[in-house]
């Protein structure tokens, strides 16, 4: 502006002319479609987080990140098994609708149990709306078919691992993944353009290698990995802390090797030493924690990479697990049961400047709700398919205001070798209680736990006619009807 003198009102309007372009630019930036990053670990129970203060596990990176994020500490994996949980996340539907109601392997394949090719996943919706999508790590949603891929977990009676053909990748342009494979210190992958027989092994701990790939995805050197200028989504699906627990880098195990066992085995739902599951817990707990600490460090690297590439301001980050792990507690080897260690998962959401950081111990989160909630947050609510079972709680994620779910529907333990819907368990979990009807060896029993009085679920207090039983039985029947579930509960 020149030194010529203008009346005050002219100076005011000239200042607005200068300000308008900056204001418009700022407004455009605020409306830019956000990126999405989902980091998912396998078999990580929600109690095993340092900031929760429940178990002596070290998670320094998530401890810090949780302070900046929304933490939903009551989130559950409604069907706590790998494939059903992942299918619920991808489709927003409960297992009987999306047809993944058992783990995907050669035993369940004859029943058509796999992610359906015509399913509309959230990644399909993002693809249709201009997103560049990437997937790194474990998928476990496609059935193996003969001749089976010659990997170690396909040589026994049941085959597990399979390539995902491009037409079955549901909008993921960049693909660096595998079906399921548990040799964490020598993982295997198919790259985007690989054919079925082109898989390759990597001599690096899986989570570290996958973090490297995520960092390369962010950098996008020469624009070869994702479309420059387009919003992106990226899933990083790490297998640990899934078994085999001992294939963990020594530096993480060394953090726990000298911790007295008495400090690691305090919870009253751990079976006694000298029992099969009590000994299992004592043998594996150091390694389990070591894997968690290792995954925590790799998550820290990914989050730092997001920051280094100046992407964190406009990226919604979700950190979660597909299900938990009893590790021997309650005489349960790992997952696929009604107990809290199996059901509860870590769930941390961050969107800087949008989601208010806080720890919420009351919100009853469910996996099918994640799909519509994320699309809503990303400005795509009207693109959510009508047949999604989940419900958006975007407003609650943002500021803790608005409607909250009253209960969580849980199901599982449907056999994979002889799939029968009328098997396993179905239940209702609320903030205070959990009621489930569990079928084992042809017999069914109710189990009721007071989660406030008895958080370790030591005492089944079920009695017919209790007011809480009558109420939750009614709610359970409503869920069976809603999900068109033929499961029969007792009187």
CSV table of C-alpha atoms in Angstrom, one decimal:
chain,number,residue,atom,x,y,z
A,1,UNK,CA,0.0,0.0,0.0
A,2,UNK,CA,1.4,3.5,-0.9
A,3,UNK,CA,2.0,6.3,1.5
A,4,UNK,CA,-1.0,8.2,0.1
A,5,UNK,CA,-3.3,9.2,3.0
A,6,UNK,CA,-6.8,7.6,2.9
A,7,UNK,CA,-9.8,8.3,5.1
A,8,UNK,CA,-10.2,5.7,7.9
A,9,UNK,CA,-13.2,4.0,6.4
A,10,UNK,CA,-11.3,3.5,3.1
A,11,UNK,CA,-8.4,2.0,5.0
A,12,UNK,CA,-10.8,-0.4,6.7
A,13,UNK,CA,-12.2,-1.7,3.4
A,14,UNK,CA,-8.7,-2.0,1.9
A,15,UNK,CA,-7.7,-4.1,4.9
A,16,UNK,CA,-10.7,-6.4,4.2
A,17,UNK,CA,-9.6,-6.8,0.6
A,18,UNK,CA,-6.2,-8.0,1.8
A,19,UNK,CA,-7.7,-10.3,4.5
A,20,UNK,CA,-10.4,-12.0,2.3
A,21,UNK,CA,-8.0,-14.1,0.2
A,22,UNK,CA,-6.3,-15.3,3.4
A,23,UNK,CA,-9.6,-16.0,5.1
A,24,UNK,CA,-10.8,-17.9,2.0
A,25,UNK,CA,-7.6,-19.9,1.9
A,26,UNK,CA,-8.0,-20.8,5.5
A,27,UNK,CA,-11.6,-21.9,5.0
A,28,UNK,CA,-10.7,-24.1,2.1
A,29,UNK,CA,-8.0,-25.7,4.2
A,30,UNK,CA,-10.4,-26.4,7.0
A,31,UNK,CA,-12.8,-28.1,4.5
A,32,UNK,CA,-10.1,-30.3,2.9
A,33,UNK,CA,-11.0,-34.0,3.1
A,34,UNK,CA,-9.1,-35.5,6.0
A,35,UNK,CA,-6.8,-38.4,5.6
A,36,UNK,CA,-7.3,-41.6,7.6
A,37,UNK,CA,-4.8,-43.7,9.4
A,38,UNK,CA,-5.8,-47.0,11.1
A,39,UNK,CA,-3.2,-48.9,13.0
A,40,UNK,CA,-4.4,-52.2,14.2
A,41,UNK,CA,-2.6,-54.8,16.3
A,42,UNK,CA,-3.7,-58.4,16.7
A,43,UNK,CA,-4.6,-59.9,20.1
A,44,UNK,CA,-3.8,-56.8,22.2
A,45,UNK,CA,-6.1,-56.7,25.3
A,46,UNK,CA,-7.4,-53.3,26.4
A,47,UNK,CA,-6.1,-53.7,29.9
A,48,UNK,CA,-2.4,-54.0,28.7
A,49,UNK,CA,-1.7,-50.3,28.3
A,50,UNK,CA,0.7,-48.4,30.6
A,51,UNK,CA,-1.6,-45.4,31.0
A,52,UNK,CA,-4.5,-47.7,32.2
A,53,UNK,CA,-2.4,-48.6,35.2
A,54,UNK,CA,-3.8,-52.1,35.3
A,55,UNK,CA,-0.9,-54.2,34.2
A,56,UNK,CA,2.9,-53.7,34.5
A,57,UNK,CA,3.4,-53.2,30.7
A,58,UNK,CA,5.4,-50.4,29.1
A,59,UNK,CA,3.8,-48.4,26.4
A,60,UNK,CA,5.5,-45.0,26.6
A,61,UNK,CA,4.5,-43.8,23.1
A,62,UNK,CA,0.8,-44.5,23.5
A,63,UNK,CA,0.9,-43.2,27.1
A,64,UNK,CA,1.9,-39.8,25.7
A,65,UNK,CA,-0.4,-40.0,22.6
A,66,UNK,CA,-3.4,-40.9,24.8
A,67,UNK,CA,-3.0,-37.5,26.5
A,68,UNK,CA,-3.6,-35.8,23.1
A,69,UNK,CA,-6.4,-38.1,22.0
A,70,UNK,CA,-9.9,-39.5,22.7
A,71,UNK,CA,-9.5,-42.8,24.5
A,72,UNK,CA,-12.6,-45.1,24.7
A,73,UNK,CA,-11.6,-47.5,27.4
A,74,UNK,CA,-14.9,-49.6,27.1
A,75,UNK,CA,-14.5,-50.5,23.5
A,76,UNK,CA,-15.0,-54.2,22.8
A,77,UNK,CA,-14.5,-56.5,19.9
A,78,UNK,CA,-18.0,-57.8,19.5
A,79,UNK,CA,-16.8,-61.1,18.0
A,80,UNK,CA,-13.3,-61.5,19.5
A,81,UNK,CA,-11.7,-63.5,16.7
A,82,UNK,CA,-9.4,-62.2,13.9
A,83,UNK,CA,-11.6,-62.6,10.8
A,84,UNK,CA,-15.0,-61.7,12.2
A,85,UNK,CA,-13.6,-58.6,13.9
A,86,UNK,CA,-11.8,-57.4,10.8
A,87,UNK,CA,-14.9,-58.0,8.7
A,88,UNK,CA,-17.0,-56.0,11.1
A,89,UNK,CA,-14.5,-53.1,10.9
A,90,UNK,CA,-14.5,-53.2,7.1
A,91,UNK,CA,-18.2,-53.6,6.5
A,92,UNK,CA,-19.9,-52.0,9.5
A,93,UNK,CA,-22.0,-55.1,9.7
A,94,UNK,CA,-22.4,-57.9,12.3
A,95,UNK,CA,-21.0,-61.3,11.3
A,96,UNK,CA,-24.2,-63.1,10.1
A,97,UNK,CA,-24.8,-60.3,7.6
A,98,UNK,CA,-21.3,-59.9,6.2
A,99,UNK,CA,-20.9,-63.7,6.2
A,100,UNK,CA,-17.7,-63.8,8.2
A,101,UNK,CA,-18.9,-65.6,11.3
A,102,UNK,CA,-15.9,-67.7,11.8
A,103,UNK,CA,-12.2,-67.5,11.2
A,104,UNK,CA,-11.4,-67.6,7.5
A,105,UNK,CA,-9.5,-70.8,6.7
A,106,UNK,CA,-9.8,-74.0,4.6
A,107,UNK,CA,-12.2,-75.6,7.1
A,108,UNK,CA,-14.7,-72.7,6.9
A,109,UNK,CA,-14.2,-72.1,3.2
A,110,UNK,CA,-16.9,-74.7,2.1
A,111,UNK,CA,-19.4,-72.5,4.0
A,112,UNK,CA,-18.5,-69.4,2.0
A,113,UNK,CA,-17.0,-67.7,5.0
A,114,UNK,CA,-14.9,-64.8,3.7
A,115,UNK,CA,-15.3,-61.1,3.0
A,116,UNK,CA,-17.7,-61.0,0.1
A,117,UNK,CA,-16.5,-59.5,-3.2
A,118,UNK,CA,-19.6,-57.4,-3.5
A,119,UNK,CA,-19.4,-56.0,0.1
A,120,UNK,CA,-19.2,-52.2,0.2
A,121,UNK,CA,-16.4,-51.5,2.6
A,122,UNK,CA,-15.6,-48.0,3.9
A,123,UNK,CA,-12.5,-48.2,1.7
A,124,UNK,CA,-14.7,-48.7,-1.4
A,125,UNK,CA,-16.6,-45.6,-0.4
A,126,UNK,CA,-13.4,-43.6,0.0
A,127,UNK,CA,-12.2,-44.8,-3.3
A,128,UNK,CA,-15.4,-43.7,-5.0
A,129,UNK,CA,-14.9,-40.2,-3.4
A,130,UNK,CA,-11.4,-39.6,-4.7
A,131,UNK,CA,-9.2,-41.2,-2.0
A,132,UNK,CA,-6.0,-43.0,-2.5
A,133,UNK,CA,-6.0,-46.1,-0.2
A,134,UNK,CA,-3.2,-48.3,1.1
A,135,UNK,CA,-3.1,-51.5,3.1
A,136,UNK,CA,-0.1,-52.9,4.9
A,137,UNK,CA,0.1,-56.1,6.9
A,138,UNK,CA,-2.4,-58.8,7.9
A,139,UNK,CA,-5.7,-59.1,6.0
A,140,UNK,CA,-7.1,-62.5,6.9
A,141,UNK,CA,-10.4,-62.1,5.0
A,142,UNK,CA,-9.9,-64.4,1.9
A,143,UNK,CA,-10.4,-68.1,2.0
A,144,UNK,CA,-7.4,-70.3,1.0
A,145,UNK,CA,-8.0,-72.5,-2.0
A,146,UNK,CA,-5.9,-75.4,-3.5
A,147,UNK,CA,-3.3,-75.7,-4.5
A,148,UNK,CA,-2.5,-73.9,-1.3
A,149,UNK,CA,0.3,-71.3,-1.1
A,150,UNK,CA,3.4,-73.2,0.2
A,151,UNK,CA,3.8,-71.4,3.4
A,152,UNK,CA,4.3,-73.1,6.8
A,153,UNK,CA,0.8,-72.4,8.1
A,154,UNK,CA,-0.7,-74.0,5.0
A,155,UNK,CA,0.9,-77.4,5.4
A,156,UNK,CA,-1.2,-79.0,8.2
A,157,UNK,CA,-4.8,-80.2,8.2
A,158,UNK,CA,-6.1,-76.6,8.0
A,159,UNK,CA,-4.7,-74.0,5.5
A,160,UNK,CA,-4.8,-70.4,6.6
A,161,UNK,CA,-2.9,-68.1,4.2
A,162,UNK,CA,-4.0,-66.7,0.9
A,163,UNK,CA,-3.3,-64.1,-1.7
A,164,UNK,CA,-5.8,-61.4,-2.2
A,165,UNK,CA,-6.5,-60.8,-5.9
A,166,UNK,CA,-6.7,-57.1,-7.0
A,167,UNK,CA,-10.5,-57.3,-7.6
A,168,UNK,CA,-11.0,-58.4,-4.0
A,169,UNK,CA,-9.0,-55.5,-2.4
A,170,UNK,CA,-11.9,-53.2,-1.9
A,171,UNK,CA,-10.5,-50.0,-3.2
A,172,UNK,CA,-7.0,-50.3,-1.8
A,173,UNK,CA,-4.6,-49.1,-4.6
A,174,UNK,CA,-1.4,-49.8,-2.7
A,175,UNK,CA,-1.2,-53.3,-1.3
A,176,UNK,CA,1.6,-54.8,0.8
A,177,UNK,CA,-0.1,-57.6,2.7
A,178,UNK,CA,-0.7,-61.2,3.4
A,179,UNK,CA,-3.6,-63.4,4.5
A,180,UNK,CA,-2.4,-64.6,7.9
A,181,UNK,CA,1.1,-65.8,8.8
A,182,UNK,CA,2.6,-65.9,12.3
A,183,UNK,CA,6.4,-66.1,11.9
A,184,UNK,CA,6.9,-62.5,13.0
A,185,UNK,CA,10.7,-62.5,12.7
A,186,UNK,CA,10.5,-63.6,9.0
A,187,UNK,CA,7.2,-62.4,7.7
A,188,UNK,CA,6.0,-62.7,4.1
A,189,UNK,CA,4.1,-60.3,1.8
A,190,UNK,CA,2.5,-59.8,-1.6
A,191,UNK,CA,3.3,-56.4,-3.1
A,192,UNK,CA,0.7,-54.4,-5.2
A,193,UNK,CA,1.6,-55.9,-8.5
A,194,UNK,CA,2.5,-59.4,-7.4
A,195,UNK,CA,0.8,-62.5,-8.7
A,196,UNK,CA,-0.2,-65.4,-6.4
A,197,UNK,CA,3.1,-67.1,-6.6
A,198,UNK,CA,5.2,-64.0,-6.2
A,199,UNK,CA,5.2,-63.6,-2.4
A,200,UNK,CA,8.5,-62.7,-0.7
A,201,UNK,CA,10.0,-63.2,2.8
A,202,UNK,CA,11.6,-60.4,4.8
A,203,UNK,CA,14.3,-60.8,7.4
A,204,UNK,CA,13.0,-58.2,9.7
A,205,UNK,CA,10.5,-58.1,12.6
A,206,UNK,CA,7.1,-57.7,11.1
A,207,UNK,CA,5.9,-54.5,12.9
A,208,UNK,CA,9.2,-52.7,12.3
A,209,UNK,CA,9.1,-53.6,8.6
A,210,UNK,CA,5.5,-52.5,8.3
A,211,UNK,CA,6.3,-49.2,10.1
A,212,UNK,CA,9.1,-48.7,7.4
A,213,UNK,CA,6.5,-49.2,4.7
A,214,UNK,CA,4.1,-46.8,6.3
A,215,UNK,CA,6.8,-44.1,6.5
A,216,UNK,CA,7.5,-44.6,2.8
A,217,UNK,CA,3.8,-44.3,2.1
A,218,UNK,CA,3.7,-40.9,3.8
A,219,UNK,CA,6.8,-39.7,2.0
A,220,UNK,CA,5.5,-40.9,-1.3
A,221,UNK,CA,8.8,-40.2,-3.1
A,222,UNK,CA,8.3,-39.4,-6.8
A,223,UNK,CA,4.5,-39.9,-6.3
A,224,UNK,CA,4.9,-43.6,-7.0
A,225,UNK,CA,3.0,-45.0,-4.0
A,226,UNK,CA,-0.1,-42.9,-3.8
A,227,UNK,CA,-1.8,-40.2,-5.9
A,228,UNK,CA,-0.3,-36.8,-5.2
A,229,UNK,CA,-2.8,-34.2,-4.1
A,230,UNK,CA,-5.5,-36.7,-3.2
A,231,UNK,CA,-6.6,-37.5,0.3
A,232,UNK,CA,-5.5,-40.9,1.5
A,233,UNK,CA,-6.4,-43.7,3.9
A,234,UNK,CA,-3.8,-46.2,5.2
A,235,UNK,CA,-4.3,-49.3,7.3
A,236,UNK,CA,-1.3,-50.7,9.1
A,237,UNK,CA,-2.2,-54.1,10.4
A,238,UNK,CA,0.4,-55.6,12.7
A,239,UNK,CA,0.3,-59.2,13.8
A,240,UNK,CA,2.1,-59.1,17.2
A,241,UNK,CA,1.3,-59.4,20.0
A,242,UNK,CA,-0.4,-62.4,18.4
A,243,UNK,CA,1.4,-65.7,19.1
A,244,UNK,CA,4.1,-66.9,18.5
A,245,UNK,CA,5.1,-64.6,21.4
A,246,UNK,CA,8.8,-65.6,21.4
A,247,UNK,CA,9.7,-64.2,18.0
A,248,UNK,CA,10.2,-60.8,19.5
A,249,UNK,CA,13.4,-58.7,19.3
A,250,UNK,CA,15.6,-59.3,22.3
A,251,UNK,CA,15.8,-55.6,23.2
A,252,UNK,CA,12.1,-55.6,24.1
A,253,UNK,CA,12.2,-58.9,26.0
A,254,UNK,CA,15.2,-57.6,28.0
A,255,UNK,CA,12.9,-54.9,29.5
A,256,UNK,CA,10.9,-57.6,31.3
A,257,UNK,CA,13.4,-60.5,31.8
A,258,UNK,CA,14.4,-59.4,35.3
A,259,UNK,CA,10.9,-58.2,36.5
A,260,UNK,CA,9.9,-60.5,39.4
A,261,UNK,CA,7.2,-63.0,38.3
A,262,UNK,CA,5.2,-61.9,41.4
A,263,UNK,CA,4.9,-58.4,39.9
A,264,UNK,CA,3.6,-59.9,36.6
A,265,UNK,CA,1.1,-62.4,38.0
A,266,UNK,CA,-1.0,-60.4,40.4
A,267,UNK,CA,-4.5,-60.6,39.0
A,268,UNK,CA,-6.8,-63.1,40.8
A,269,UNK,CA,-8.2,-64.5,37.6
A,270,UNK,CA,-4.8,-66.0,36.7
A,271,UNK,CA,-4.9,-69.8,37.4
A,272,UNK,CA,-2.5,-71.2,40.0
A,273,UNK,CA,0.9,-72.4,39.1
A,274,UNK,CA,1.0,-76.1,38.4
A,275,UNK,CA,-2.2,-75.9,36.3
A,276,UNK,CA,-2.0,-75.9,32.5
A,277,UNK,CA,-3.3,-72.4,31.9
A,278,UNK,CA,-1.6,-71.0,35.0
A,279,UNK,CA,1.8,-72.3,33.7
A,280,UNK,CA,1.0,-71.0,30.3
A,281,UNK,CA,0.4,-67.5,31.6
A,282,UNK,CA,3.7,-67.5,33.6
A,283,UNK,CA,5.6,-68.8,30.6
A,284,UNK,CA,4.2,-66.3,28.1
A,285,UNK,CA,3.5,-63.0,29.9
A,286,UNK,CA,7.0,-61.5,29.6
A,287,UNK,CA,7.0,-62.2,25.9
A,288,UNK,CA,3.5,-60.9,25.5
A,289,UNK,CA,4.4,-57.7,27.1
A,290,UNK,CA,7.6,-57.5,25.1
A,291,UNK,CA,5.6,-57.7,21.9
A,292,UNK,CA,3.3,-54.9,23.1
A,293,UNK,CA,6.2,-52.7,23.9
A,294,UNK,CA,7.7,-53.3,20.5
A,295,UNK,CA,4.5,-52.6,18.7
A,296,UNK,CA,4.2,-49.4,20.8
A,297,UNK,CA,7.6,-48.2,19.6
A,298,UNK,CA,6.7,-48.9,16.0
A,299,UNK,CA,3.4,-47.0,16.4
A,300,UNK,CA,5.5,-44.1,17.8
A,301,UNK,CA,7.7,-44.2,14.7
A,302,UNK,CA,4.6,-44.1,12.4
A,303,UNK,CA,3.1,-41.1,14.3
A,304,UNK,CA,6.4,-39.3,14.2
A,305,UNK,CA,6.6,-39.9,10.4
A,306,UNK,CA,3.1,-38.5,10.0
A,307,UNK,CA,4.3,-35.4,11.9
A,308,UNK,CA,7.6,-35.1,9.9
A,309,UNK,CA,5.6,-35.1,6.6
A,310,UNK,CA,3.3,-32.4,8.0
A,311,UNK,CA,0.3,-34.7,7.7
A,312,UNK,CA,-0.8,-34.9,11.3
A,313,UNK,CA,-3.0,-31.8,11.3
A,314,UNK,CA,-5.4,-33.2,8.7
A,315,UNK,CA,-5.3,-36.9,9.5
A,316,UNK,CA,-7.8,-38.9,11.6
A,317,UNK,CA,-5.8,-41.5,13.5
A,318,UNK,CA,-7.3,-44.6,14.9
A,319,UNK,CA,-5.2,-47.1,17.0
A,320,UNK,CA,-6.9,-50.3,18.0
A,321,UNK,CA,-6.8,-54.1,18.1
A,322,UNK,CA,-9.0,-56.7,16.5
A,323,UNK,CA,-9.6,-58.5,19.8
A,324,UNK,CA,-7.9,-59.2,23.2
A,325,UNK,CA,-6.1,-62.1,24.7
A,326,UNK,CA,-6.7,-64.0,28.0
A,327,UNK,CA,-3.2,-65.6,27.8
A,328,UNK,CA,-4.5,-68.3,30.2
A,329,UNK,CA,-6.7,-66.2,32.4
A,330,UNK,CA,-10.1,-67.9,33.2
A,331,UNK,CA,-8.5,-71.1,31.8
A,332,UNK,CA,-8.8,-69.7,28.3
A,333,UNK,CA,-5.9,-69.9,26.0
A,334,UNK,CA,-6.5,-66.6,24.2
A,335,UNK,CA,-9.6,-65.1,22.7
A,336,UNK,CA,-13.1,-66.2,21.4
A,337,UNK,CA,-14.7,-66.1,24.8
A,338,UNK,CA,-16.9,-63.8,26.9
A,339,UNK,CA,-14.3,-62.5,29.3
A,340,UNK,CA,-13.1,-58.9,29.5
A,341,UNK,CA,-9.5,-59.8,28.5
A,342,UNK,CA,-10.8,-61.3,25.3
A,343,UNK,CA,-13.4,-58.6,24.5
A,344,UNK,CA,-11.8,-55.3,25.5
A,345,UNK,CA,-9.4,-53.6,23.1
A,346,UNK,CA,-7.3,-50.5,23.0
A,347,UNK,CA,-9.1,-47.7,21.1
A,348,UNK,CA,-7.5,-44.3,20.7
A,349,UNK,CA,-8.7,-41.7,18.2
A,350,UNK,CA,-6.9,-38.4,17.3
A,351,UNK,CA,-7.8,-35.6,15.0
A,352,UNK,CA,-6.0,-32.5,16.0
A,353,UNK,CA,-8.1,-29.4,16.4
A,354,UNK,CA,-11.3,-31.4,16.0
A,355,UNK,CA,-11.6,-34.2,18.5
A,356,UNK,CA,-11.4,-33.1,22.1
A,357,UNK,CA,-8.7,-35.1,24.0
A,358,UNK,CA,-10.1,-37.0,26.9
A,359,UNK,CA,-10.4,-40.5,28.4
A,360,UNK,CA,-14.0,-41.8,28.4
A,361,UNK,CA,-14.8,-44.7,30.6
A,362,UNK,CA,-18.5,-44.7,29.9
A,363,UNK,CA,-18.9,-44.9,26.1
A,364,UNK,CA,-19.8,-48.4,25.1
A,365,UNK,CA,-18.1,-48.7,21.8
A,366,UNK,CA,-18.6,-51.4,19.2
A,367,UNK,CA,-16.6,-52.3,16.1
A,368,UNK,CA,-19.5,-52.0,13.6
A,369,UNK,CA,-20.0,-48.4,14.6
A,370,UNK,CA,-16.5,-47.4,13.6
A,371,UNK,CA,-17.3,-47.4,9.8
A,372,UNK,CA,-20.2,-45.0,9.8
A,373,UNK,CA,-18.6,-42.8,12.5
A,374,UNK,CA,-15.4,-42.3,10.5
A,375,UNK,CA,-17.3,-41.6,7.2
A,376,UNK,CA,-19.4,-39.1,9.2
A,377,UNK,CA,-16.3,-37.4,10.6
A,378,UNK,CA,-14.8,-37.3,7.1
A,379,UNK,CA,-17.9,-35.5,5.6
A,380,UNK,CA,-19.2,-38.6,3.9
A,381,UNK,CA,-22.2,-39.4,6.1
A,382,UNK,CA,-24.6,-39.4,3.1
A,383,UNK,CA,-22.4,-41.9,1.4
A,384,UNK,CA,-22.8,-44.5,4.1
A,385,UNK,CA,-24.6,-47.6,2.7
A,386,UNK,CA,-28.1,-48.2,4.1
A,387,UNK,CA,-27.3,-51.8,5.0
A,388,UNK,CA,-24.6,-50.9,7.5
A,389,UNK,CA,-25.5,-52.2,11.0
A,390,UNK,CA,-23.4,-49.7,12.9
A,391,UNK,CA,-24.4,-46.2,13.9
A,392,UNK,CA,-22.5,-43.0,13.7
A,393,UNK,CA,-21.4,-41.4,17.0
A,394,UNK,CA,-19.3,-38.7,15.3
A,395,UNK,CA,-20.7,-35.9,17.4
A,396,UNK,CA,-19.8,-37.8,20.6
A,397,UNK,CA,-16.3,-38.5,19.3
A,398,UNK,CA,-15.8,-34.8,18.7
A,399,UNK,CA,-16.9,-33.3,22.0
A,400,UNK,CA,-18.5,-36.0,24.2
A,401,UNK,CA,-22.0,-34.6,23.7
A,402,UNK,CA,-25.0,-36.4,22.3
A,403,UNK,CA,-26.4,-39.9,22.3
A,404,UNK,CA,-24.5,-42.9,23.6
A,405,UNK,CA,-25.1,-46.6,23.1
A,406,UNK,CA,-26.8,-48.3,26.0
A,407,UNK,CA,-25.2,-51.8,25.5
A,408,UNK,CA,-22.9,-53.9,23.5
A,409,UNK,CA,-23.9,-57.1,21.7
A,410,UNK,CA,-21.3,-59.9,21.9
A,411,UNK,CA,-21.1,-63.2,20.1
A,412,UNK,CA,-18.6,-65.8,19.2
A,413,UNK,CA,-17.2,-69.3,19.4
A,414,UNK,CA,-19.0,-70.5,16.3
A,415,UNK,CA,-17.1,-73.5,15.1
A,416,UNK,CA,-15.0,-73.4,11.9
A,417,UNK,CA,-14.7,-77.1,11.1
A,418,UNK,CA,-18.5,-77.7,11.4
A,419,UNK,CA,-20.1,-74.3,11.2
A,420,UNK,CA,-23.4,-74.2,13.1
A,421,UNK,CA,-24.9,-70.8,13.9
A,422,UNK,CA,-26.6,-72.3,16.9
A,423,UNK,CA,-23.3,-72.7,18.8
A,424,UNK,CA,-21.0,-70.6,20.8
A,425,UNK,CA,-22.2,-67.7,22.9
A,426,UNK,CA,-24.4,-64.6,22.6
A,427,UNK,CA,-24.5,-61.9,25.2
A,428,UNK,CA,-25.1,-58.3,26.3
A,429,UNK,CA,-22.5,-56.1,28.0
A,430,UNK,CA,-23.5,-52.9,29.7
A,431,UNK,CA,-21.4,-50.4,31.8
A,432,UNK,CA,-22.2,-52.5,34.9
A,433,UNK,CA,-23.1,-56.0,33.9
A,434,UNK,CA,-22.5,-58.8,31.4
A,435,UNK,CA,-25.0,-61.5,30.7
A,436,UNK,CA,-24.2,-64.3,28.2
A,437,UNK,CA,-25.7,-67.6,27.2
A,438,UNK,CA,-22.8,-70.0,26.5
A,439,UNK,CA,-23.1,-73.3,24.8
A,440,UNK,CA,-20.4,-76.0,25.4
A,441,UNK,CA,-20.6,-79.6,24.4
A,442,UNK,CA,-24.3,-79.3,23.6
A,443,UNK,CA,-25.3,-77.7,26.8
A,444,UNK,CA,-26.1,-74.1,27.5
A,445,UNK,CA,-25.6,-72.0,30.6
A,446,UNK,CA,-26.1,-68.4,31.6
A,447,UNK,CA,-23.3,-66.4,33.0
A,448,UNK,CA,-23.8,-63.0,34.7
A,449,UNK,CA,-21.0,-60.8,36.0
A,450,UNK,CA,-21.2,-57.6,38.0
A,451,UNK,CA,-18.4,-55.7,36.3
A,452,UNK,CA,-18.2,-53.0,39.0
A,453,UNK,CA,-18.1,-55.3,42.0
A,454,UNK,CA,-16.3,-58.1,40.3
A,455,UNK,CA,-14.0,-56.7,37.6
A,456,UNK,CA,-12.0,-59.9,37.3
A,457,UNK,CA,-15.2,-61.9,36.7
A,458,UNK,CA,-14.6,-64.5,39.4
A,459,UNK,CA,-18.2,-65.0,40.4
A,460,UNK,CA,-21.1,-66.0,38.1
A,461,UNK,CA,-24.1,-64.5,39.9
A,462,UNK,CA,-26.7,-65.6,37.5
A,463,UNK,CA,-30.1,-66.5,39.0
A,464,UNK,CA,-33.3,-66.8,37.1
A,465,UNK,CA,-35.7,-64.0,37.8
A,466,UNK,CA,-33.2,-61.4,38.9
A,467,UNK,CA,-34.4,-58.0,37.6
A,468,UNK,CA,-31.1,-57.4,35.8
A,469,UNK,CA,-31.4,-60.9,34.2
A,470,UNK,CA,-35.0,-60.3,33.0
A,471,UNK,CA,-34.0,-56.9,31.6
A,472,UNK,CA,-30.8,-58.1,29.8
A,473,UNK,CA,-32.5,-61.3,28.5
A,474,UNK,CA,-35.1,-59.1,26.8
A,475,UNK,CA,-32.4,-56.9,25.3
A,476,UNK,CA,-30.5,-60.0,24.1
A,477,UNK,CA,-33.6,-61.4,22.3
A,478,UNK,CA,-34.0,-58.0,20.6
A,479,UNK,CA,-30.5,-58.2,19.3
A,480,UNK,CA,-30.9,-61.8,18.1
A,481,UNK,CA,-34.0,-60.6,16.2
A,482,UNK,CA,-32.3,-57.5,14.9
A,483,UNK,CA,-29.3,-59.5,13.5
A,484,UNK,CA,-31.5,-62.4,12.2
A,485,UNK,CA,-29.6,-64.8,14.4
A,486,UNK,CA,-31.0,-68.3,14.8
A,487,UNK,CA,-29.1,-68.9,18.1
A,488,UNK,CA,-31.5,-70.3,20.7
A,489,UNK,CA,-31.1,-69.1,24.3
A,490,UNK,CA,-32.5,-71.0,27.3
A,491,UNK,CA,-35.3,-69.9,29.5
